[in-house]
GROMACS .gro file of C-alpha atoms in nm:
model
  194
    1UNK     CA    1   2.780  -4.816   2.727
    2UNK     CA    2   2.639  -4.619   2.423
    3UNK     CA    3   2.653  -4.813   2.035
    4UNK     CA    4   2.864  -4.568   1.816
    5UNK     CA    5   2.588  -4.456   1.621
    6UNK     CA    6   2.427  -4.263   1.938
    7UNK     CA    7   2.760  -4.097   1.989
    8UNK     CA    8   2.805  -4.042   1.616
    9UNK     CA    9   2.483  -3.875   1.623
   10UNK     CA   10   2.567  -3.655   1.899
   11UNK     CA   11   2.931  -3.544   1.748
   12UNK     CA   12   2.695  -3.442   1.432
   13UNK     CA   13   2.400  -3.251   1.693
   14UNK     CA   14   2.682  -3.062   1.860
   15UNK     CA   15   2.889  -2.974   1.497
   16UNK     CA   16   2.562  -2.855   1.386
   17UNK     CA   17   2.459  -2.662   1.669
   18UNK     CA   18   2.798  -2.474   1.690
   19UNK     CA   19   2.795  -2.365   1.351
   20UNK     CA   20   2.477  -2.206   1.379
   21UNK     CA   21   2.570  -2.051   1.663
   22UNK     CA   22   2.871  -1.899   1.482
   23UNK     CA   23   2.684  -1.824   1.168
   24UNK     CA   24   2.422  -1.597   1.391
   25UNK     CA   25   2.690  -1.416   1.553
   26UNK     CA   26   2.875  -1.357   1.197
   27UNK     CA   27   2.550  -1.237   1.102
   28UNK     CA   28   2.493  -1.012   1.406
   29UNK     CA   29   2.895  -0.841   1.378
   30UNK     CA   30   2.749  -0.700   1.055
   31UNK     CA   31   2.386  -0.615   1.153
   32UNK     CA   32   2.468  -0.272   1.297
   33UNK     CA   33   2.698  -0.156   1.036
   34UNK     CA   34   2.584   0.102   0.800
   35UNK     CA   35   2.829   0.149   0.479
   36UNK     CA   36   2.797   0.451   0.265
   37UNK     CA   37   2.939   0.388  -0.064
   38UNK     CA   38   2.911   0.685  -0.291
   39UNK     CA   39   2.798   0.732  -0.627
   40UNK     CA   40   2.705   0.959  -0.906
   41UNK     CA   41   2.515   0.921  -1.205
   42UNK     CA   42   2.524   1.194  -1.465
   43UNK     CA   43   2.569   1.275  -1.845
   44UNK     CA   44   2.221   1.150  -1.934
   45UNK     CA   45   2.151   1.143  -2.270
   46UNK     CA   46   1.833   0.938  -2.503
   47UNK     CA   47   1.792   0.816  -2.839
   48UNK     CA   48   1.528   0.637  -2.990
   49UNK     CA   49   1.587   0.267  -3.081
   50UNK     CA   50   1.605   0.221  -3.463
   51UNK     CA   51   1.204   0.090  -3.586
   52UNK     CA   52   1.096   0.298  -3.285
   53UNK     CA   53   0.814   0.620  -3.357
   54UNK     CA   54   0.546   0.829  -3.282
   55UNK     CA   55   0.323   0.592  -3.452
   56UNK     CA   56   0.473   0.246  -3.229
   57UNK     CA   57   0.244   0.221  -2.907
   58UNK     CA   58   0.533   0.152  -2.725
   59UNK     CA   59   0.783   0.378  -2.614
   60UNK     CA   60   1.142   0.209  -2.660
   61UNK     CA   61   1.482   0.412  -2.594
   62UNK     CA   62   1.852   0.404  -2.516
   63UNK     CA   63   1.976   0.572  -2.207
   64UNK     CA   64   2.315   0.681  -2.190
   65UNK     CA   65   2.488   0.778  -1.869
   66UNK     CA   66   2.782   0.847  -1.647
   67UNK     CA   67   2.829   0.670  -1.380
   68UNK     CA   68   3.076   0.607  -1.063
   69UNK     CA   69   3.068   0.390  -0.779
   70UNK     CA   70   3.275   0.331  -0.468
   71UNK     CA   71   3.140   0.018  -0.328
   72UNK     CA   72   3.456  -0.108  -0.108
   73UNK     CA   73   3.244   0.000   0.255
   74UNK     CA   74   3.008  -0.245   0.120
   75UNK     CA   75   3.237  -0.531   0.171
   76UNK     CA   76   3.308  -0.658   0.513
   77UNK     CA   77   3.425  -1.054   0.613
   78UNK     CA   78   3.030  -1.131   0.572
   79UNK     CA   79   2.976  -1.015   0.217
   80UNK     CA   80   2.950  -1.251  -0.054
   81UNK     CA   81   2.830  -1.046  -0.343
   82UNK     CA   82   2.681  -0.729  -0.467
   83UNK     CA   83   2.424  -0.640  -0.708
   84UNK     CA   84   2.430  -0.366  -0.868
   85UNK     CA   85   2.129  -0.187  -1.081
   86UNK     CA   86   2.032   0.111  -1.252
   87UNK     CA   87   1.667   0.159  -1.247
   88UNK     CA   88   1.425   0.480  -1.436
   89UNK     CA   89   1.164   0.551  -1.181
   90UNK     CA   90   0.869   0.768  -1.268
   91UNK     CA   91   0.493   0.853  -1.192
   92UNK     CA   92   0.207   0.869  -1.379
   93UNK     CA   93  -0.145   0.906  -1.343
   94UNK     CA   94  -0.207   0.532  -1.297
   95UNK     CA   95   0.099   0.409  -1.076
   96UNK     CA   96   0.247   0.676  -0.818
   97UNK     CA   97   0.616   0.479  -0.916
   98UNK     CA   98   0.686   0.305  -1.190
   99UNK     CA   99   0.988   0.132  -1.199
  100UNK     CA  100   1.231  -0.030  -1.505
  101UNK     CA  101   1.581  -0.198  -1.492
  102UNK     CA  102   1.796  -0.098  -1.764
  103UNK     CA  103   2.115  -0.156  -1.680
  104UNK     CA  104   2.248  -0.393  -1.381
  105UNK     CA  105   2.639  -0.561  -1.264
  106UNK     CA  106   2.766  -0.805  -0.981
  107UNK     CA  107   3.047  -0.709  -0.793
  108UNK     CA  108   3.189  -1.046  -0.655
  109UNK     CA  109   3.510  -0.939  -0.438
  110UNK     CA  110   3.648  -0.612  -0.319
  111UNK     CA  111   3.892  -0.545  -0.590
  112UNK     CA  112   3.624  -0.481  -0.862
  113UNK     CA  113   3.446  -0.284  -0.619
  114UNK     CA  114   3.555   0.063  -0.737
  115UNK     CA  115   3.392   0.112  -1.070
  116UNK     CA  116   3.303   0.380  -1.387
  117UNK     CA  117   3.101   0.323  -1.646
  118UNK     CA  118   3.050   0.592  -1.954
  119UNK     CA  119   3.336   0.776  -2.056
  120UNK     CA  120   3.550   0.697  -1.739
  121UNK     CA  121   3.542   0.359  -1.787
  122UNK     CA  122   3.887   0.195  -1.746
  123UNK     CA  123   3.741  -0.181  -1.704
  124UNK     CA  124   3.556  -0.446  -1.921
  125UNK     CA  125   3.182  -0.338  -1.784
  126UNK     CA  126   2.846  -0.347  -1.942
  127UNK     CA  127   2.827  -0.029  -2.169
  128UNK     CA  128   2.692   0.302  -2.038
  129UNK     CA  129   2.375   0.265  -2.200
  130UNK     CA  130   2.150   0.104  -2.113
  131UNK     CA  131   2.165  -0.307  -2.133
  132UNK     CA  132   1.826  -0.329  -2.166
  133UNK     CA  133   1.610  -0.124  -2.361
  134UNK     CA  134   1.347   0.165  -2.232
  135UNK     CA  135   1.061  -0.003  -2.303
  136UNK     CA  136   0.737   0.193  -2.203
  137UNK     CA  137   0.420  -0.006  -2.234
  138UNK     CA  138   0.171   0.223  -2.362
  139UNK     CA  139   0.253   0.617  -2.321
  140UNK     CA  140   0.309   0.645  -1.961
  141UNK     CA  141   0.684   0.745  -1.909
  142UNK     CA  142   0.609   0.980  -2.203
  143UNK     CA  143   0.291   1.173  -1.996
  144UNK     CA  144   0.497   1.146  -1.699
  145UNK     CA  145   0.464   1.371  -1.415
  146UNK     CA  146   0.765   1.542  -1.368
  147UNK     CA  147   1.081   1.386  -1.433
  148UNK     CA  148   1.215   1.085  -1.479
  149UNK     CA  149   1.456   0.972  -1.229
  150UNK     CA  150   1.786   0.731  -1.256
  151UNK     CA  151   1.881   0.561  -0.923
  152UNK     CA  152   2.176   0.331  -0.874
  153UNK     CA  153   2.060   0.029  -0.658
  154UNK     CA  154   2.218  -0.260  -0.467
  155UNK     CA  155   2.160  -0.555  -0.300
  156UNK     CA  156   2.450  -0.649   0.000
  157UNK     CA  157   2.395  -1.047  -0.024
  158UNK     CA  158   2.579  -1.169   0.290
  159UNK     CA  159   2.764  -1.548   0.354
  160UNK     CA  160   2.464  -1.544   0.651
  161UNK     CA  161   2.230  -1.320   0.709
  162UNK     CA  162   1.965  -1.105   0.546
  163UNK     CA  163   1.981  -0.951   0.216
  164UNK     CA  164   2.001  -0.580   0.209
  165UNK     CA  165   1.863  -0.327  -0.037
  166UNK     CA  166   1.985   0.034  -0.056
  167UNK     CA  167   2.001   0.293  -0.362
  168UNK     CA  168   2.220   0.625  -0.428
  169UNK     CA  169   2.324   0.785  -0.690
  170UNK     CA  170   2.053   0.950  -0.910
  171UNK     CA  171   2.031   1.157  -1.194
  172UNK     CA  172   1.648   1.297  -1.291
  173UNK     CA  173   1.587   1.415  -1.687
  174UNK     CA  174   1.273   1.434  -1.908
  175UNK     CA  175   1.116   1.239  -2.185
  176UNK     CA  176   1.038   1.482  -2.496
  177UNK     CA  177   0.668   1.451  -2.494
  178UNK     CA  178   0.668   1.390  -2.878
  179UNK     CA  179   0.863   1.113  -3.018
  180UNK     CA  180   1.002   1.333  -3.279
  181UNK     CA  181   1.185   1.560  -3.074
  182UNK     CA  182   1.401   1.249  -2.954
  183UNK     CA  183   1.716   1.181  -3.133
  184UNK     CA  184   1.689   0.873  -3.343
  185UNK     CA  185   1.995   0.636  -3.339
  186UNK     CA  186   2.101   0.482  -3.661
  187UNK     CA  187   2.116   0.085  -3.743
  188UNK     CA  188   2.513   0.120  -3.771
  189UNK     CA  189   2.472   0.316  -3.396
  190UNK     CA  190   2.282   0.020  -3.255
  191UNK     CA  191   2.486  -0.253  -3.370
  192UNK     CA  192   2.829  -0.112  -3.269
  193UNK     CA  193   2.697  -0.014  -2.917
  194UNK     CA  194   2.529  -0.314  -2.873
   0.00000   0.00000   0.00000
């Protein structure tokens, strides 16, 4: 009655068309959940990066911090991954935020999902300073208005669905507004905390 590629092709429509249908209702058991994970960030402390002035245009620092996370509400049967991300957001006279990434982790399952960094760490994580350097272009985070805020971020990325960003967390300090009031760190420092 029908050649076997017609009903091959219709096995493969209806395969197809289930799993979506399954995949929008995974997505949509997870839609209207709202995890709070909590999380601190404290003991901030700066230091100039070795080479670094008053006389460099550029102002380039080390953050060091506290920090710890509880991410395990994050995780439900629809989570794939987590990114985490410590941003310094500040405002200055040209941008109302200004916004740089200086530290950042994934959190791929649910055991890892309960972490410290700084001087409660108990697992192999990225440092607690800063993985990437402060780097201000031009004076801006130094004529800042106010004070410079650290905010833990994270991006849910689901098996199916839409990515979802939230942030907590956040610890606020100042930038010295002259370069030589910030502590300088040594060569030695640099290398062994690198």
């Amino acid at each position: 009655m029908h050649s076997w590629t017609f009903r091959l092709n219709a096995i493969f429509t209806f395969t197809v068309t289930v799993l979506a249908v399954l995949s929008a209702l995974n997505a949509l058991t997870v839609a209207f959940l709202n995890p709070v994970p909590s999380a601190t960030i404290d003991n901030v402390k700066l230091q100039r990066m070795p080479g670094s002035g008053p006389k460099q245009p550029n102002a380039n620092a080390r953050v060091m911090f506290d920090m710890q996370a509880d991410l395990r509400p994050l995780f439900t049967w629809n989570t794939k991954l987590v990114f985490l991300y410590v941003t310094a957001e500040y405002k200055t006279d040209l941008n109302q935020l200004n916004q740089i990434v200086i530290w950042d982790y994934i959190v791929e399952d649910i055991k890892h999902a309960e972490l410290a960094v700084g001087r409660l760490q108990s697992k192999l994580l990225p440092r607690h300073h800063n993985e990437y350097p402060l780097i201000d272009q031009g004076r801006g985070i130094r004529n800042a208005h106010g004070e410079v805020k650290l905010l833990l971020n994270w991006c849910t990325m689901p098996i199916v669905g839409i990515i979802s960003r939230q942030h907590r967390g956040q610890a606020e300090f100042t930038f010295p507004a002259t370069w030589d009031q910030l502590p300088a760190a040594t060569h030695n420092e640099w290398n062994r905390l690198s």
